[in-house]
Coordinates of N, CA and C in Angstrom, one line a residue:
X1071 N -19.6 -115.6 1.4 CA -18.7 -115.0 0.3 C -17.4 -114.5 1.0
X1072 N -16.2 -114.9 0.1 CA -14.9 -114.3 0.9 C -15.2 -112.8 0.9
X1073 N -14.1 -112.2 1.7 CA -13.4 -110.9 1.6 C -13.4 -110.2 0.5
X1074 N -13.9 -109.2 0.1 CA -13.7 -108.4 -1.6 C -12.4 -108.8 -2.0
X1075 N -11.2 -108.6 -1.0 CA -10.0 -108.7 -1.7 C -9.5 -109.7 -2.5
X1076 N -10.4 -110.3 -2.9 CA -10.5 -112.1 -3.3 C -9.3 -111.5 -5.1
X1077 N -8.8 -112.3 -5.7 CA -7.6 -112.0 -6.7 C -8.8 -112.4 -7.8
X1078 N -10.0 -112.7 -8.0 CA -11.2 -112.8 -9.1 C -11.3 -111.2 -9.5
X1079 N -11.1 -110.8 -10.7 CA -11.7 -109.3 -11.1 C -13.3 -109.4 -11.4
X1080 N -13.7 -110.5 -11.5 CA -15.3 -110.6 -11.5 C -15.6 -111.4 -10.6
X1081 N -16.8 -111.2 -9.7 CA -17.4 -112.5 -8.8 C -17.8 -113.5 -10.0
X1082 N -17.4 -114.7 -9.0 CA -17.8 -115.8 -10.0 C -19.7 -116.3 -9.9
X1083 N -19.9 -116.9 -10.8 CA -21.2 -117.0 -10.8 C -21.9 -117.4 -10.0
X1084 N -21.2 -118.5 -9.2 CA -22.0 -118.7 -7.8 C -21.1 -118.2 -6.7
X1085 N -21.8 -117.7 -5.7 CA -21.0 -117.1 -4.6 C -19.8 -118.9 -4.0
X1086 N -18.6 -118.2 -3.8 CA -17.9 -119.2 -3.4 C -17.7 -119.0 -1.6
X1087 N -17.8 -119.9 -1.1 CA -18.1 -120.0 0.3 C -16.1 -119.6 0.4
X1088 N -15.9 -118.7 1.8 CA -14.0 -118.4 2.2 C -13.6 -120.0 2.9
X1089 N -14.6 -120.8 3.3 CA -14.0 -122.4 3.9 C -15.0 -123.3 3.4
X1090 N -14.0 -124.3 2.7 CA -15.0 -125.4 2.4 C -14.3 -126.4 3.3
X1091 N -15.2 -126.9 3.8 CA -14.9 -128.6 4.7 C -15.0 -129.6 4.3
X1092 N -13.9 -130.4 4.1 CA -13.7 -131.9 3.8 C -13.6 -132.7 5.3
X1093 N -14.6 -133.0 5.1 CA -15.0 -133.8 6.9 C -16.0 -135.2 6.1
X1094 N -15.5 -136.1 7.1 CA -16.3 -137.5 7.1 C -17.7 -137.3 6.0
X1095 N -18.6 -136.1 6.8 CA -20.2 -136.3 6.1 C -19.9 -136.3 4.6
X1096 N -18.9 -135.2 4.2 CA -18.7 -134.6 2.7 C -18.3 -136.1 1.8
X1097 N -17.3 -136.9 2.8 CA -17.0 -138.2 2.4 C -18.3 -139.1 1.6
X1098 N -18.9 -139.0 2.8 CA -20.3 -140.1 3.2 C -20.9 -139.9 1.9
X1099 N -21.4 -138.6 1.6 CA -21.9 -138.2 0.4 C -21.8 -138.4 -0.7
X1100 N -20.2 -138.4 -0.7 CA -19.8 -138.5 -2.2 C -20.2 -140.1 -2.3
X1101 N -19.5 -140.9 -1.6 CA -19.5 -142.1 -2.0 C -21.4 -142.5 -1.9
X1102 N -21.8 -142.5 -1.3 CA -23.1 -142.8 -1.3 C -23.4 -142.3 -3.1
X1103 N -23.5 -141.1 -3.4 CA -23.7 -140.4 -4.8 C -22.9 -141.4 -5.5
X1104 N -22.1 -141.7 -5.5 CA -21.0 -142.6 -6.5 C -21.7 -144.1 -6.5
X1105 N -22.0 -144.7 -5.4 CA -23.0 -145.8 -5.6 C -24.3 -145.7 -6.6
X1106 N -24.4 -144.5 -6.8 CA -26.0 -144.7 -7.3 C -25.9 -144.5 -8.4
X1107 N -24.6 -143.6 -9.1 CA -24.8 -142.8 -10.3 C -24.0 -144.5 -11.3
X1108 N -24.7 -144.5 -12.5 CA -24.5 -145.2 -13.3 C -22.9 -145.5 -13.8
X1109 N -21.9 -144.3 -14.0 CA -20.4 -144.4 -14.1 C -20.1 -145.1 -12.9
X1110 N -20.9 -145.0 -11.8 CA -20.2 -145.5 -10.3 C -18.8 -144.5 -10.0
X1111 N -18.7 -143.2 -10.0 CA -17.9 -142.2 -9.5 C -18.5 -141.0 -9.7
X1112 N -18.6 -139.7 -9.0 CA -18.7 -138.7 -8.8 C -17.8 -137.7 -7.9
X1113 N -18.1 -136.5 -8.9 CA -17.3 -135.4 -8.4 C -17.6 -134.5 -7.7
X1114 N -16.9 -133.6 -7.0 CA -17.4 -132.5 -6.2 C -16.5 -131.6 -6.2
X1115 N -16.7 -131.0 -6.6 CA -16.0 -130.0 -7.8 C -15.6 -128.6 -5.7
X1116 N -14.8 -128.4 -5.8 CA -14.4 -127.2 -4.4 C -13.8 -125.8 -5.7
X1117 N -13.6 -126.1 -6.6 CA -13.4 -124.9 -7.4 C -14.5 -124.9 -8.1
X1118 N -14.7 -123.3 -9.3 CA -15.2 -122.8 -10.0 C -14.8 -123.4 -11.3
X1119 N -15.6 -123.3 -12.5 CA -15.0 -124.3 -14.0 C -14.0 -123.5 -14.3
X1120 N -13.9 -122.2 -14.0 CA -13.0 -121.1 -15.1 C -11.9 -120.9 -14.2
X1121 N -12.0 -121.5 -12.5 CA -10.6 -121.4 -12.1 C -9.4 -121.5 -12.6
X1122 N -8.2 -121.3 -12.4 CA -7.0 -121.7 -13.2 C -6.3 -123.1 -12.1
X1123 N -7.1 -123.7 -11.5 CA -6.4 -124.9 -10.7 C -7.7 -125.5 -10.2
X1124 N -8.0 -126.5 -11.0 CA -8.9 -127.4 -10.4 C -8.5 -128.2 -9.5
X1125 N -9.6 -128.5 -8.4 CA -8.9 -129.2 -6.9 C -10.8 -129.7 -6.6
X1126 N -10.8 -130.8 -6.6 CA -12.2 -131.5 -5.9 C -11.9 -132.7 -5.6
X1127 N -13.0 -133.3 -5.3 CA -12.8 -134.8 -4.3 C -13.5 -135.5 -5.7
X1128 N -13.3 -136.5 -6.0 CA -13.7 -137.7 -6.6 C -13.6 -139.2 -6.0
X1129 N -14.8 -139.4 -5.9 CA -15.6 -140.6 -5.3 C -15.8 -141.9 -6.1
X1130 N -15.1 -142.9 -5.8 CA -15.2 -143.9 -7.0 C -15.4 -145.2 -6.1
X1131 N -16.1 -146.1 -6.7 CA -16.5 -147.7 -6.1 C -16.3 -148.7 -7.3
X1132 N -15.5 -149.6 -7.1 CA -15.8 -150.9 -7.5 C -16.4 -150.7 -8.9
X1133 N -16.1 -151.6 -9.8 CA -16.3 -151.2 -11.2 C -16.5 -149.9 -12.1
X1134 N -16.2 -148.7 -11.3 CA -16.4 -147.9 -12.4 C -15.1 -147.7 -13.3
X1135 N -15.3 -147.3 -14.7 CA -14.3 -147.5 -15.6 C -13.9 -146.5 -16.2
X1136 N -12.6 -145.7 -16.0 CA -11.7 -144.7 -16.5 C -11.2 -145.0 -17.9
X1137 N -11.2 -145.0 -18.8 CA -10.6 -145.0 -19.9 C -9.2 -144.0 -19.9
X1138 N -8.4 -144.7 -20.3 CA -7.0 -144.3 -20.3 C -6.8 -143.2 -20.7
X1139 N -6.1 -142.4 -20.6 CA -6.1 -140.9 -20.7 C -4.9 -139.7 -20.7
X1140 N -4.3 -139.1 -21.0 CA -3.1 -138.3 -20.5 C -3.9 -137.0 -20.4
X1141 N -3.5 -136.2 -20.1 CA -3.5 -134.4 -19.6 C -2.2 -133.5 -20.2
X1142 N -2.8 -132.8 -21.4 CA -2.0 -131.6 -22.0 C -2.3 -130.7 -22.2
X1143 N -1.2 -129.5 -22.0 CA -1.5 -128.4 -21.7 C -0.8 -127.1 -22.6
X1144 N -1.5 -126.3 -23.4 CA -0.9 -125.8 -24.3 C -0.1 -124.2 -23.9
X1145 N 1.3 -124.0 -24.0 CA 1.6 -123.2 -24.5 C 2.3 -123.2 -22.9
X1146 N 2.3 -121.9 -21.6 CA 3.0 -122.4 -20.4 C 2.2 -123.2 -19.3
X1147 N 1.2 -124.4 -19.9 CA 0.3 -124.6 -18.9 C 1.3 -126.3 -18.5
X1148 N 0.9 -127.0 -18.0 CA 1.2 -127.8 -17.8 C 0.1 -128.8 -17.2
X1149 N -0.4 -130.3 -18.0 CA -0.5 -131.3 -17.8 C -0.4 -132.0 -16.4
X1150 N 0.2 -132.0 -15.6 CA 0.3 -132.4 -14.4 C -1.2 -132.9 -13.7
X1151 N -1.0 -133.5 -13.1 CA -2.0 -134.2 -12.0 C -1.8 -134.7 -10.5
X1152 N -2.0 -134.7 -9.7 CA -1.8 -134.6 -8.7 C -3.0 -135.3 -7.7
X1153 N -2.9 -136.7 -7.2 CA -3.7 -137.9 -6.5 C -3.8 -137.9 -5.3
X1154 N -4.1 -137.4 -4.1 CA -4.4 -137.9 -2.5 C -5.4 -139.0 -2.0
X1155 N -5.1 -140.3 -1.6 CA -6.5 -140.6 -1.5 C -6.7 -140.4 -0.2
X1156 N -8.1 -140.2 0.3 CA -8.4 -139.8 1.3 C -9.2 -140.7 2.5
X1157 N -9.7 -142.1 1.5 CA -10.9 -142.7 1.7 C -10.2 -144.3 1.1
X1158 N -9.9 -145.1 1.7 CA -10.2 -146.2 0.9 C -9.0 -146.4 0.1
X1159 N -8.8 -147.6 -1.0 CA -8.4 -147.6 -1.7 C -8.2 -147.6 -3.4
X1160 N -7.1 -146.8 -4.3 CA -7.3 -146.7 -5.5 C -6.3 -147.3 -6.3
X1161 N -6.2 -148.2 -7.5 CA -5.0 -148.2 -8.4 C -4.8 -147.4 -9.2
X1162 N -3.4 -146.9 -9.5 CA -3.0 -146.4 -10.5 C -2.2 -146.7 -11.7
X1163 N -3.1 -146.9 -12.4 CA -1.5 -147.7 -13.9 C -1.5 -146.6 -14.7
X1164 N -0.3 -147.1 -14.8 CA 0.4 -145.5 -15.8 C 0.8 -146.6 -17.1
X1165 N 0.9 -145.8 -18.3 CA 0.7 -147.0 -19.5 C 1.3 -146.0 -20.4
X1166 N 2.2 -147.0 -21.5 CA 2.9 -146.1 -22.7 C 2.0 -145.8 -23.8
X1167 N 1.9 -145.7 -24.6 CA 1.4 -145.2 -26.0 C 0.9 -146.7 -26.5
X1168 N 1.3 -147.5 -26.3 CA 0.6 -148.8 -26.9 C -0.3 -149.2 -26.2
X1169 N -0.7 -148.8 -25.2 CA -1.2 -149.4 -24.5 C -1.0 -150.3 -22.8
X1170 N 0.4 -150.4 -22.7 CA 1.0 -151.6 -22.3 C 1.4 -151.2 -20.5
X1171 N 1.0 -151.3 -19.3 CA 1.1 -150.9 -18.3 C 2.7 -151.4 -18.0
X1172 N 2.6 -149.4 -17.7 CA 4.7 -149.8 -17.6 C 4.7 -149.5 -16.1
X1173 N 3.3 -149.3 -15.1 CA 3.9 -149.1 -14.2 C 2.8 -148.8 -13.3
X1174 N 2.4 -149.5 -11.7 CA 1.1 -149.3 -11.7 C 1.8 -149.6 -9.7
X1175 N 0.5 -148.6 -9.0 CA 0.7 -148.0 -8.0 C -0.5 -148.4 -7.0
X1176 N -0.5 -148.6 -5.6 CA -1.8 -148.9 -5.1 C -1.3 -147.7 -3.9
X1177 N -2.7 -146.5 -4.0 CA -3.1 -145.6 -3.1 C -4.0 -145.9 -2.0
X1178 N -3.5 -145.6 -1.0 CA -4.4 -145.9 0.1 C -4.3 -145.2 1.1
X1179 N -5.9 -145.0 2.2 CA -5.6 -143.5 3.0 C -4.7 -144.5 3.8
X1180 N -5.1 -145.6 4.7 CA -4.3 -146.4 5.5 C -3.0 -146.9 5.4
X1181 N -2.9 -146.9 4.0 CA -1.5 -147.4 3.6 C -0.3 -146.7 3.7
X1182 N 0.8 -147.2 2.9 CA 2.0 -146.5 3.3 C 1.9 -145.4 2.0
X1183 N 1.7 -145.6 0.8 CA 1.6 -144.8 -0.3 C 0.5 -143.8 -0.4
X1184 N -0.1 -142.8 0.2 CA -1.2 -141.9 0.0 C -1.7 -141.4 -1.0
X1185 N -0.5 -141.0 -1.9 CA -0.8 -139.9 -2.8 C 0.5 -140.0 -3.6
X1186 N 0.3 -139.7 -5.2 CA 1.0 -139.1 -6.5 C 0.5 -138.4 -7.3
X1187 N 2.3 -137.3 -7.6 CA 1.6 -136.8 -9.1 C 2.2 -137.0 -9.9
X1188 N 1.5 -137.1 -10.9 CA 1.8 -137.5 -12.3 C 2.3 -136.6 -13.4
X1189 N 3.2 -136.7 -14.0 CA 3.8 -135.5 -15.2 C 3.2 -135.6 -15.7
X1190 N 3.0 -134.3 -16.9 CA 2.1 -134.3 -18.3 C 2.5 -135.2 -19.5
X1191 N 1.6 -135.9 -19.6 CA 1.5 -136.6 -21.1 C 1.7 -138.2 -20.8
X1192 N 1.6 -138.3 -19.2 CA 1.5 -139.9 -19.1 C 0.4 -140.3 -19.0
X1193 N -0.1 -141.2 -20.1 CA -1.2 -142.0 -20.0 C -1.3 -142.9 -18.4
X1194 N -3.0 -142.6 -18.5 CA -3.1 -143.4 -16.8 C -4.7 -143.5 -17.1
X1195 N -4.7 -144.6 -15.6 CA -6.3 -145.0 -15.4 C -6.3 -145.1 -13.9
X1196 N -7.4 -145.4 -13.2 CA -7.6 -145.5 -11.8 C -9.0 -146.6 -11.4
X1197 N -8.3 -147.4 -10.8 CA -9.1 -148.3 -10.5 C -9.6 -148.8 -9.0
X1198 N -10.8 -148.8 -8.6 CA -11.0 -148.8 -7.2 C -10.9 -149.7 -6.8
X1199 N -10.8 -149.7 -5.6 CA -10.2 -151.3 -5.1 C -10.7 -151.6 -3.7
X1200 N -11.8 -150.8 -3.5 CA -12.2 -150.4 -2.1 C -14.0 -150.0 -2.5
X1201 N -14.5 -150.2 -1.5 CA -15.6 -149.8 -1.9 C -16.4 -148.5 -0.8
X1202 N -16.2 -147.1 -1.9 CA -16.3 -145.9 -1.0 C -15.2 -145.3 -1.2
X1203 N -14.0 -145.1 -2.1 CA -13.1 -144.8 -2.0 C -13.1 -143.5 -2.4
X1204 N -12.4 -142.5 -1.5 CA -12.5 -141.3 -2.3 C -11.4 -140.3 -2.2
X1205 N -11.4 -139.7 -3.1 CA -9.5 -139.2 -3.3 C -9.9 -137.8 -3.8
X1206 N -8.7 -136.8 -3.6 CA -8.2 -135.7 -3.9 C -7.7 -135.3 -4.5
X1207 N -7.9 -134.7 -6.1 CA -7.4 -134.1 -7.1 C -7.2 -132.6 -7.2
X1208 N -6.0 -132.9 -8.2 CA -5.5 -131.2 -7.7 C -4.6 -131.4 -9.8
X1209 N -5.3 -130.5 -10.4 CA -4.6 -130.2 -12.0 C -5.0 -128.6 -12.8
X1210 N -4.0 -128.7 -13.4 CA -4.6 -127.3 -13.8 C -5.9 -127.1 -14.9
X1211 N -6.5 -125.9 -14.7 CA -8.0 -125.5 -15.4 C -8.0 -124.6 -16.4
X1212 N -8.3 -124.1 -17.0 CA -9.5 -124.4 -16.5 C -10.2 -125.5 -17.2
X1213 N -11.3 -126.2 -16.6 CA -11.8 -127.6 -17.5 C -12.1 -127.0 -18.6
X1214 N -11.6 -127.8 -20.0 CA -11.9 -127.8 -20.7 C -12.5 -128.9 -21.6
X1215 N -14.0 -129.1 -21.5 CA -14.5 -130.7 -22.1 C -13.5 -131.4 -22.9
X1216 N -13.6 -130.6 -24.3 CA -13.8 -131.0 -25.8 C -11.6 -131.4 -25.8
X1217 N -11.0 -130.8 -24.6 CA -9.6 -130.8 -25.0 C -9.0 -130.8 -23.4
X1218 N -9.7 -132.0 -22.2 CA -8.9 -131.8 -21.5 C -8.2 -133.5 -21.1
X1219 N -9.1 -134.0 -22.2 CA -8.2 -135.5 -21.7 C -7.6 -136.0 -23.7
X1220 N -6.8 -137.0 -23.7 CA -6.6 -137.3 -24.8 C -6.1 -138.8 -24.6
X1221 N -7.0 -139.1 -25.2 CA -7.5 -140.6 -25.0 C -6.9 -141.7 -25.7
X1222 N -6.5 -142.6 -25.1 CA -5.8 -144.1 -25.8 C -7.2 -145.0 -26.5
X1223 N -6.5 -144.9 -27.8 CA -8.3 -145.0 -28.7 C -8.2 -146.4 -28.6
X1224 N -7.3 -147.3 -28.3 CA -7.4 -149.0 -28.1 C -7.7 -149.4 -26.7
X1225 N -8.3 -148.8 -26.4 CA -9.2 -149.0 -25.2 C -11.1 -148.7 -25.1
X1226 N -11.3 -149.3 -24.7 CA -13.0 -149.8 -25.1 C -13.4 -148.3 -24.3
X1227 N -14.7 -147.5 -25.5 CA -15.3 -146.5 -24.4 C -16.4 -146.8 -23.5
X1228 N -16.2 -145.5 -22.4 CA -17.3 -146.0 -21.6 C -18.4 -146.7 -21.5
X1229 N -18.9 -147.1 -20.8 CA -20.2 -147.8 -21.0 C -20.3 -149.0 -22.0
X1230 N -19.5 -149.5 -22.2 CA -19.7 -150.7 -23.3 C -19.3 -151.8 -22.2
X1231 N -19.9 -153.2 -22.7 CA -19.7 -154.0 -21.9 C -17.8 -154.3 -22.0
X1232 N -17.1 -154.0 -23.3 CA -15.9 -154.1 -22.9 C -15.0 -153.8 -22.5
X1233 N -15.4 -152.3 -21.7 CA -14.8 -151.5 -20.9 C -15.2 -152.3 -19.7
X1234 N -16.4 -153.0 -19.3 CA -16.4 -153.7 -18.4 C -15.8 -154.5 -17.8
X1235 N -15.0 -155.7 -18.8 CA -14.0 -157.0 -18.9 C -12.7 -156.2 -18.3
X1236 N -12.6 -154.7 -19.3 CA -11.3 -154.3 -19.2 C -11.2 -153.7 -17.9
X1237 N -12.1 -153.0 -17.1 CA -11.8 -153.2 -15.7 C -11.6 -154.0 -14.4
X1238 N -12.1 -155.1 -14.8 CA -12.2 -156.5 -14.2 C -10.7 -157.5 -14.2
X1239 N -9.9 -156.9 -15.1 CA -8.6 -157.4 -16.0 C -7.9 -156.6 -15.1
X1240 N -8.5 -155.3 -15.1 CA -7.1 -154.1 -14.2 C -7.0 -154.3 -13.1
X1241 N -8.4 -154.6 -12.4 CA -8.6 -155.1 -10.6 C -7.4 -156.0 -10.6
X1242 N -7.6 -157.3 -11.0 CA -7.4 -158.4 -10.9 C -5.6 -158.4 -10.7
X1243 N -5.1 -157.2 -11.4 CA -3.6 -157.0 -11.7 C -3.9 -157.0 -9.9
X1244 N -4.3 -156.1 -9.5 CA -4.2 -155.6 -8.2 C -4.3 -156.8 -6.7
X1245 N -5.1 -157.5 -7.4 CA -5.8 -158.2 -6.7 C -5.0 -159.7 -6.5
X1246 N -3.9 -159.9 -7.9 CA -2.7 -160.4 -7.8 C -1.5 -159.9 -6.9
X1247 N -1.7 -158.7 -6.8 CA -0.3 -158.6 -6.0 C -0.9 -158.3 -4.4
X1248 N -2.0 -158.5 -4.2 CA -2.4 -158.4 -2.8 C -2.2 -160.0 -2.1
X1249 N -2.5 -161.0 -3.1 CA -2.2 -162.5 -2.7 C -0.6 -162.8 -2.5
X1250 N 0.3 -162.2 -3.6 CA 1.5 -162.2 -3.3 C 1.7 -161.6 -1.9
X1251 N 1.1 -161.2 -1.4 CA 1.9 -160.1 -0.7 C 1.6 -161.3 1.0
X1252 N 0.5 -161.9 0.8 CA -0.1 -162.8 1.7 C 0.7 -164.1 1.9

């Protein structure tokens, strides 16, 4: 448990450890967990749900499927998102209101691009491109299920085989500009 002096006027429900470590094993884990679990991504949450800044590692492999999405935030909060990858490689397409990718980014810990963040109210998805890939997010909280993503409804939901295709479609963007590049 930190120091009393902690800026929480209530202990949170579970004691929060004063260091958490992001080291290789914590890596190992996630992605191992992300292999197994049916979305093929997992999270590991380093904050509390009622924090006011969510910050955890998310673990993603090879087919799993993000449905397009923006982040808004009511009143002086702000939307924002914020990407490091830590592990491997991720895409990022950022997409207008129709749907239509106006603009799309390859994250990588090795690479020259590590990490972005993203303004409020741009629609985006993330596509793995690596297998084990695992990245660091950083947005404001506190999570709110029912109202914290707002979804581009011409995109197939989870778990359907057409969200399937439609990931295989987004790779493939990626997987074009890796041949160019060869």
């Amino acid at each position: 448990m930190c120091p009393e002096d902690s800026p929480h006027p209530e202990p949170p429900a579970t004691p929060r450890p004063c260091l958490q470590r992001i080291d290789q094993a914590l890596l190992d884990q996630l992605s191992a967990q992300a292999s197994q679990a049916p979305r093929r991504r997992r999270n590991h949450n380093l904050h509390q749900l009622p924090d006011r800044v969510q910050r955890f590692l998310n673990g993603l492999q090879p087919g799993t499927y993000v449905r397009p999405h923006r982040h808004r935030r009511d009143g002086d909060g702000s939307g924002f998102e914020c990407f490091v990858v830590l592990q491997g490689a991720i895409g990022l397409l950022v997409l207008d209101a129709s749907g239509d990718v106006i603009q799309r980014e390859r994250l990588e810990a090795s690479g020259p691009l590590k990490g972005i963040e993203l303004a409020e109210g741009q629609f985006h998805t993330l596509v793995a491109l690596s297998p084990d890939a695992v990245m660091f997010e950083l947005k404001q909280g506190p999570y709110q299920p029912a109202s914290d993503k707002d979804f581009l409804l011409q995109f197939p939901a989870e778990g359907t085989p057409e969200a399937v295709l439609q990931e295989q479609a987004w790779r493939r963007l990626f997987e074009a500009d890796d041949e160019a590049e060869d």
